[in-house]
C-alpha positions in Angstrom: -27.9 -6.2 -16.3 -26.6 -2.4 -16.9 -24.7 -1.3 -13.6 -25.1 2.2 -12.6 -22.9 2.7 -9.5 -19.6 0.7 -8.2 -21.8 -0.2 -4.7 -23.4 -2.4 -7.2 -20.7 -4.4 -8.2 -20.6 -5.4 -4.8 -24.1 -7.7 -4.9 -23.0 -9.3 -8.3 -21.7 -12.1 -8.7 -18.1 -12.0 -9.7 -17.9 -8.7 -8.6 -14.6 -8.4 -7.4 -13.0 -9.8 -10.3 -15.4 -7.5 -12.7 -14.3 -4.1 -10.5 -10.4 -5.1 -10.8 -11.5 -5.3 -14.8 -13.1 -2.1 -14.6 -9.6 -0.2 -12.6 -7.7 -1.6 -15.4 -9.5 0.4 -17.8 -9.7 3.4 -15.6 -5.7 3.4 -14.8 -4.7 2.8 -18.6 -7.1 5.7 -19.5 -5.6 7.6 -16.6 -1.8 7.1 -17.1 -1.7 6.1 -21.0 -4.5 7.7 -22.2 -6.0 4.8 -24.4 -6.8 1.1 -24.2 -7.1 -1.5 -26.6 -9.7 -4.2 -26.5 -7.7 -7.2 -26.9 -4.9 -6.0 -24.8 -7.7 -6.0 -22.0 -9.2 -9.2 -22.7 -5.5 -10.7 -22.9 -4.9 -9.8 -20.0 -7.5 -10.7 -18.0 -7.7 -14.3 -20.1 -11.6 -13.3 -21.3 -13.2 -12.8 -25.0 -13.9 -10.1 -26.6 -17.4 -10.7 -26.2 -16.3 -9.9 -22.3 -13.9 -7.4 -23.0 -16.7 -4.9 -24.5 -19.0 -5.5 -21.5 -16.6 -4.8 -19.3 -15.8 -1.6 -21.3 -20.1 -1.2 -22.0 -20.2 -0.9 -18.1 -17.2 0.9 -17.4 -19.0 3.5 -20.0 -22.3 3.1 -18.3 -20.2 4.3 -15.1 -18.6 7.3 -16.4 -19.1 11.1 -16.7 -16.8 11.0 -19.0 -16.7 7.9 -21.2 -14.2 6.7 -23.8 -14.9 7.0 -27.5 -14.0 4.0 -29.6 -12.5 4.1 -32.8 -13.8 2.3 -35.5 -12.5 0.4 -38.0 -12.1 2.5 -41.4 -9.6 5.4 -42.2 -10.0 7.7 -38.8 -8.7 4.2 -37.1 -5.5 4.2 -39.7 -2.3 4.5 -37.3 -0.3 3.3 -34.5 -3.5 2.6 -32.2 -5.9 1.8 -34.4 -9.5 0.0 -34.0 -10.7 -1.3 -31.1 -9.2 1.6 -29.3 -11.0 3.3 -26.7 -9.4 7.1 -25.7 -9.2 9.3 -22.9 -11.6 12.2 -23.4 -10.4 15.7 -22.9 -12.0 16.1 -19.7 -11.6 12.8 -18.3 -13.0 12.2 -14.8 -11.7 8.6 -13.0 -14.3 6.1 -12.5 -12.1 5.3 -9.0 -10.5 8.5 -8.3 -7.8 10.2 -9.2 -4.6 8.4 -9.1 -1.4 9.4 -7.0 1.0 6.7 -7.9 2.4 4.8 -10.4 2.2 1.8 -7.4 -1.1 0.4 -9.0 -0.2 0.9 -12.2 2.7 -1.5 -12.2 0.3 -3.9 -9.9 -2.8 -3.9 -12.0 -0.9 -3.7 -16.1 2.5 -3.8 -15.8 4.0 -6.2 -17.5 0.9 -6.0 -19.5 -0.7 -8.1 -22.8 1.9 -6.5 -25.2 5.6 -7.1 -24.2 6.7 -5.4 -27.4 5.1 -2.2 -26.3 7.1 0.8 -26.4 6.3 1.4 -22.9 8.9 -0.2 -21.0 8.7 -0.3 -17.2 11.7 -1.6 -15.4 11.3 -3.0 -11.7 14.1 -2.6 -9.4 14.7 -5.9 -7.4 16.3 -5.7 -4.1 17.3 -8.6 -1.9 14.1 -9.9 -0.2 13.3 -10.9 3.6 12.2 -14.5 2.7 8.9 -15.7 4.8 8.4 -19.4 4.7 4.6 -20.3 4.3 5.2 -23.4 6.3 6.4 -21.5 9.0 3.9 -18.8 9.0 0.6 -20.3 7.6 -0.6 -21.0 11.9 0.3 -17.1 12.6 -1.7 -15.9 9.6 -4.7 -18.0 10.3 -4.7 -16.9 14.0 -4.9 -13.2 12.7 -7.9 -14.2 10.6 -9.6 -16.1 13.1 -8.8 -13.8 16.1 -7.3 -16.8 17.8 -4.0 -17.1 20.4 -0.7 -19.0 18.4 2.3 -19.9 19.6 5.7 -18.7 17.7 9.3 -19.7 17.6 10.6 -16.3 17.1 14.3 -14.6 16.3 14.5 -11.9 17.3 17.7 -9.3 16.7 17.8 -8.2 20.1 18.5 -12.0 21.5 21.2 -14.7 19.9 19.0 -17.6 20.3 15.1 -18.0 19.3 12.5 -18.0 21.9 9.3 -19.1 22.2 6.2 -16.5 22.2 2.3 -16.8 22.6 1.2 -14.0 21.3 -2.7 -13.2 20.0 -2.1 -11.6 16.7 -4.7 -8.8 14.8 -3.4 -7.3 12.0 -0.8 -7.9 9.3 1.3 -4.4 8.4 3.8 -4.1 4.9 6.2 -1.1 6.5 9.8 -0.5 5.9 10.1 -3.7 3.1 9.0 -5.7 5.6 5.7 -7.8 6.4 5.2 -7.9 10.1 1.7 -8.4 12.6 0.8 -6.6 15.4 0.2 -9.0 18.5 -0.3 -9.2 21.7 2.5 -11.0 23.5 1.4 -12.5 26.2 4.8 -13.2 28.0 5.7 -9.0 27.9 2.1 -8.2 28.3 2.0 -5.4 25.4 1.3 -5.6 22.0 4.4 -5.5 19.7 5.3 -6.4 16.0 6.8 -9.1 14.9 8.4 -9.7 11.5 7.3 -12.6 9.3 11.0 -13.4 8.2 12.0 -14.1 11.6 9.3 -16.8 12.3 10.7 -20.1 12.8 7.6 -21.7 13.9 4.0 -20.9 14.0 1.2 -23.1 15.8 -2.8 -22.0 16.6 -4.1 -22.5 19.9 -7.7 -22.1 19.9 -8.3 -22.5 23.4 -5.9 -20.2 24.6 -7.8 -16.9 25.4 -7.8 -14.1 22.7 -7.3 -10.3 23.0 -9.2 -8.2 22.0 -7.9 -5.9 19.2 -9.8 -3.1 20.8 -7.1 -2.8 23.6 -3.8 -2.4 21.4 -4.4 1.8 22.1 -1.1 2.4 20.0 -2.9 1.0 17.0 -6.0 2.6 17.3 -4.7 6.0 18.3 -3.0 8.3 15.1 -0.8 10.9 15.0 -0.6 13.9 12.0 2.8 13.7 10.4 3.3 16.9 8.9 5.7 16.8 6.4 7.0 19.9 4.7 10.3 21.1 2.0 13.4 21.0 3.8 14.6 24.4 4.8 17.9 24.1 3.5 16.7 24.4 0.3 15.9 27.2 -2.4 13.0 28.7 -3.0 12.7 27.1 -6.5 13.9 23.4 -4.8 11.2 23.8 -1.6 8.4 24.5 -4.8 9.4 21.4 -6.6 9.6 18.9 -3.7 6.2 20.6 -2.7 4.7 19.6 -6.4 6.3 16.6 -5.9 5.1 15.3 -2.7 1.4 16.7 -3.6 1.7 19.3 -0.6 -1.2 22.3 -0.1 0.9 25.3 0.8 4.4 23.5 1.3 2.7 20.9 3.9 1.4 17.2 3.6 -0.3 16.4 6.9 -0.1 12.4 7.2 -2.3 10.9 9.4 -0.5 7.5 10.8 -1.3 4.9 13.2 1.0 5.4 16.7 2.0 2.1 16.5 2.9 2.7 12.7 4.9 5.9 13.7 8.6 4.0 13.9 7.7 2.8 10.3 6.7 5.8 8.5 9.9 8.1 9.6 12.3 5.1 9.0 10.7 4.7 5.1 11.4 8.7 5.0 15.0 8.2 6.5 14.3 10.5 8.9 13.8 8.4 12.0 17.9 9.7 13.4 17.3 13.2 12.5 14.0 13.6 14.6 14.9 11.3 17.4 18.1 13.8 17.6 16.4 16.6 16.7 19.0 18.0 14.1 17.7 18.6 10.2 21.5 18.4 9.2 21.2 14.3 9.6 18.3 14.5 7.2 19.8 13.4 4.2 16.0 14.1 2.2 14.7 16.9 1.0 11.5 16.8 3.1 11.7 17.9 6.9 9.0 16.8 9.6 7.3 20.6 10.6 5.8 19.3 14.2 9.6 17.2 14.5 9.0 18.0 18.5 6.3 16.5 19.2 7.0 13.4 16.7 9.7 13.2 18.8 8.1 12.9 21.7 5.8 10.6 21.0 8.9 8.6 19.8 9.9 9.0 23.6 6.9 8.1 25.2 6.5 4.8 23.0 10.2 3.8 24.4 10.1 4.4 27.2 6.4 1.7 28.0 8.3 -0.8 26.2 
């Protein structure tokens, strides 16, 4: 069956696994401008046989698809047969990609360990989440159901117990946390996985509805912007850098999210004083007032 559009991956059977395939291909023709045949179909643990349809479709997809060399002397060289490369004008079967985050999940460390591509990833001390202890609260996000928690939290020296109707599980400041509703403070709040002593569904204790958390739902634009401490030349680069359209990058986040996204860009002090001198980054928040007082208003219905 020839595949003409990614919707239609969606019908087939195996789909999912076949469009993670298919990124592969994309990203190392993206970033590395070539892919080999067995590298792909080592892996992904499939034949050859698989490999080529795999590479057949993600051809069949493409504007632009990948030549292959054949075997004989225009394949002598480092890469060799069974290569596929990047044309000229290449045009991304997903989109163009902005960070090297997928390219480490979906290659790196790839089929070839003796590549001459090295990739080192940095390994900072972990919050540690116990599946045992967490396994009741995840389920209760899935199912839209009530759980009770035995929770730590940093603000009290003993654990307490919460009931709390969770909706959505959020990865923000190296953290995994979900947004609940606690039913004891009456608001919805996050709590961090780490801190969970305890987790136990109780599916006949009344749900919230997600719908009401307004702080999730509602977003705020972020604009971020060169800091103005620096040169010219500097404000250009961090512009290029950050991918800003005429020295701004307007970043749409969830309210609730807010906290997060300025503590990742250490720059939650700075706008909650107001002072650029405490922002030790090169990037400055543009609309820093009225971040800032949406920082306020968040505080102060806590």
């Amino acid at each position: 069956m020839s595949v003409k559009s990614l919707s239609e991956l969606e019908s087939l059977r195996g789909g999912s696994a076949l469009t993670a395939r298919l990124k592969h291909v994309d990203d190392r023709l993206n970033w590395f401008g070539f892919l080999r045949l067995a590298d792909h179909a080592a892996k992904f643990g499939i034949s050859d046989v698989q490999g080529k349809i795999d590479i057949k479709t993600y051809r069949n997809l493409s504007t632009t698809p990948p030549a292959e060399r054949k075997p004989g002397p225009a394949a002598a060289g480092v890469l060799g047969a069974g290569t596929y490369l990047r044309p000229e004008k290449f045009v991304p079967v997903f989109g163009m990609a902005g960070s090297l985050d997928d390219l480490w999940l979906s290659r790196l460390p790839d089929a070839r360990p003796d590549a001459a591509c090295p990739l080192e990833l940095l390994r900072a001390p972990e919050h540690r989440i116990e599946p045992d202890d967490v396994r009741a609260l995840l389920a209760a996000t899935e199912l839209r159901e009530s759980c009770r928690l035995k929770y730590q939290s940093m603000t009290s020296a003993e654990s307490s117990e919460r009931v709390v109707c969770p909706h959505a599980v959020v990865k923000a400041s190296g953290r995994y946390h979900v947004r609940a509703f606690d039913f004891s403070r009456k608001r919805f709040l996050d709590f961090s996985l780490s801190r969970v002593l305890s987790s136990d569904l109780l599916p006949d204790h009344a749900p919230v509805p997600a719908t009401l958390d307004d702080d999730w739902h509602m977003t705020v634009d972020v604009e971020f912007e060169p800091h103005p401490r620096l040169s010219p030349t500097q404000r250009s680069m961090i512009a290029r850098g950050y991918g800003m359209t005429a020295g701004l990058s307007v970043i749409p986040v969830r309210r609730a999210m807010l906290f997060y996204l300025l503590d990742e860009m250490r720059l939650l002090k700075a706008i909650r004083q107001q002072d650029k001198d405490l922002a030790d980054v090169p990037v400055w928040v543009k609309n820093s007032k009225d971040i800032a007082g949406e920082l306020v208003s968040m505080e102060s219905e806590s």
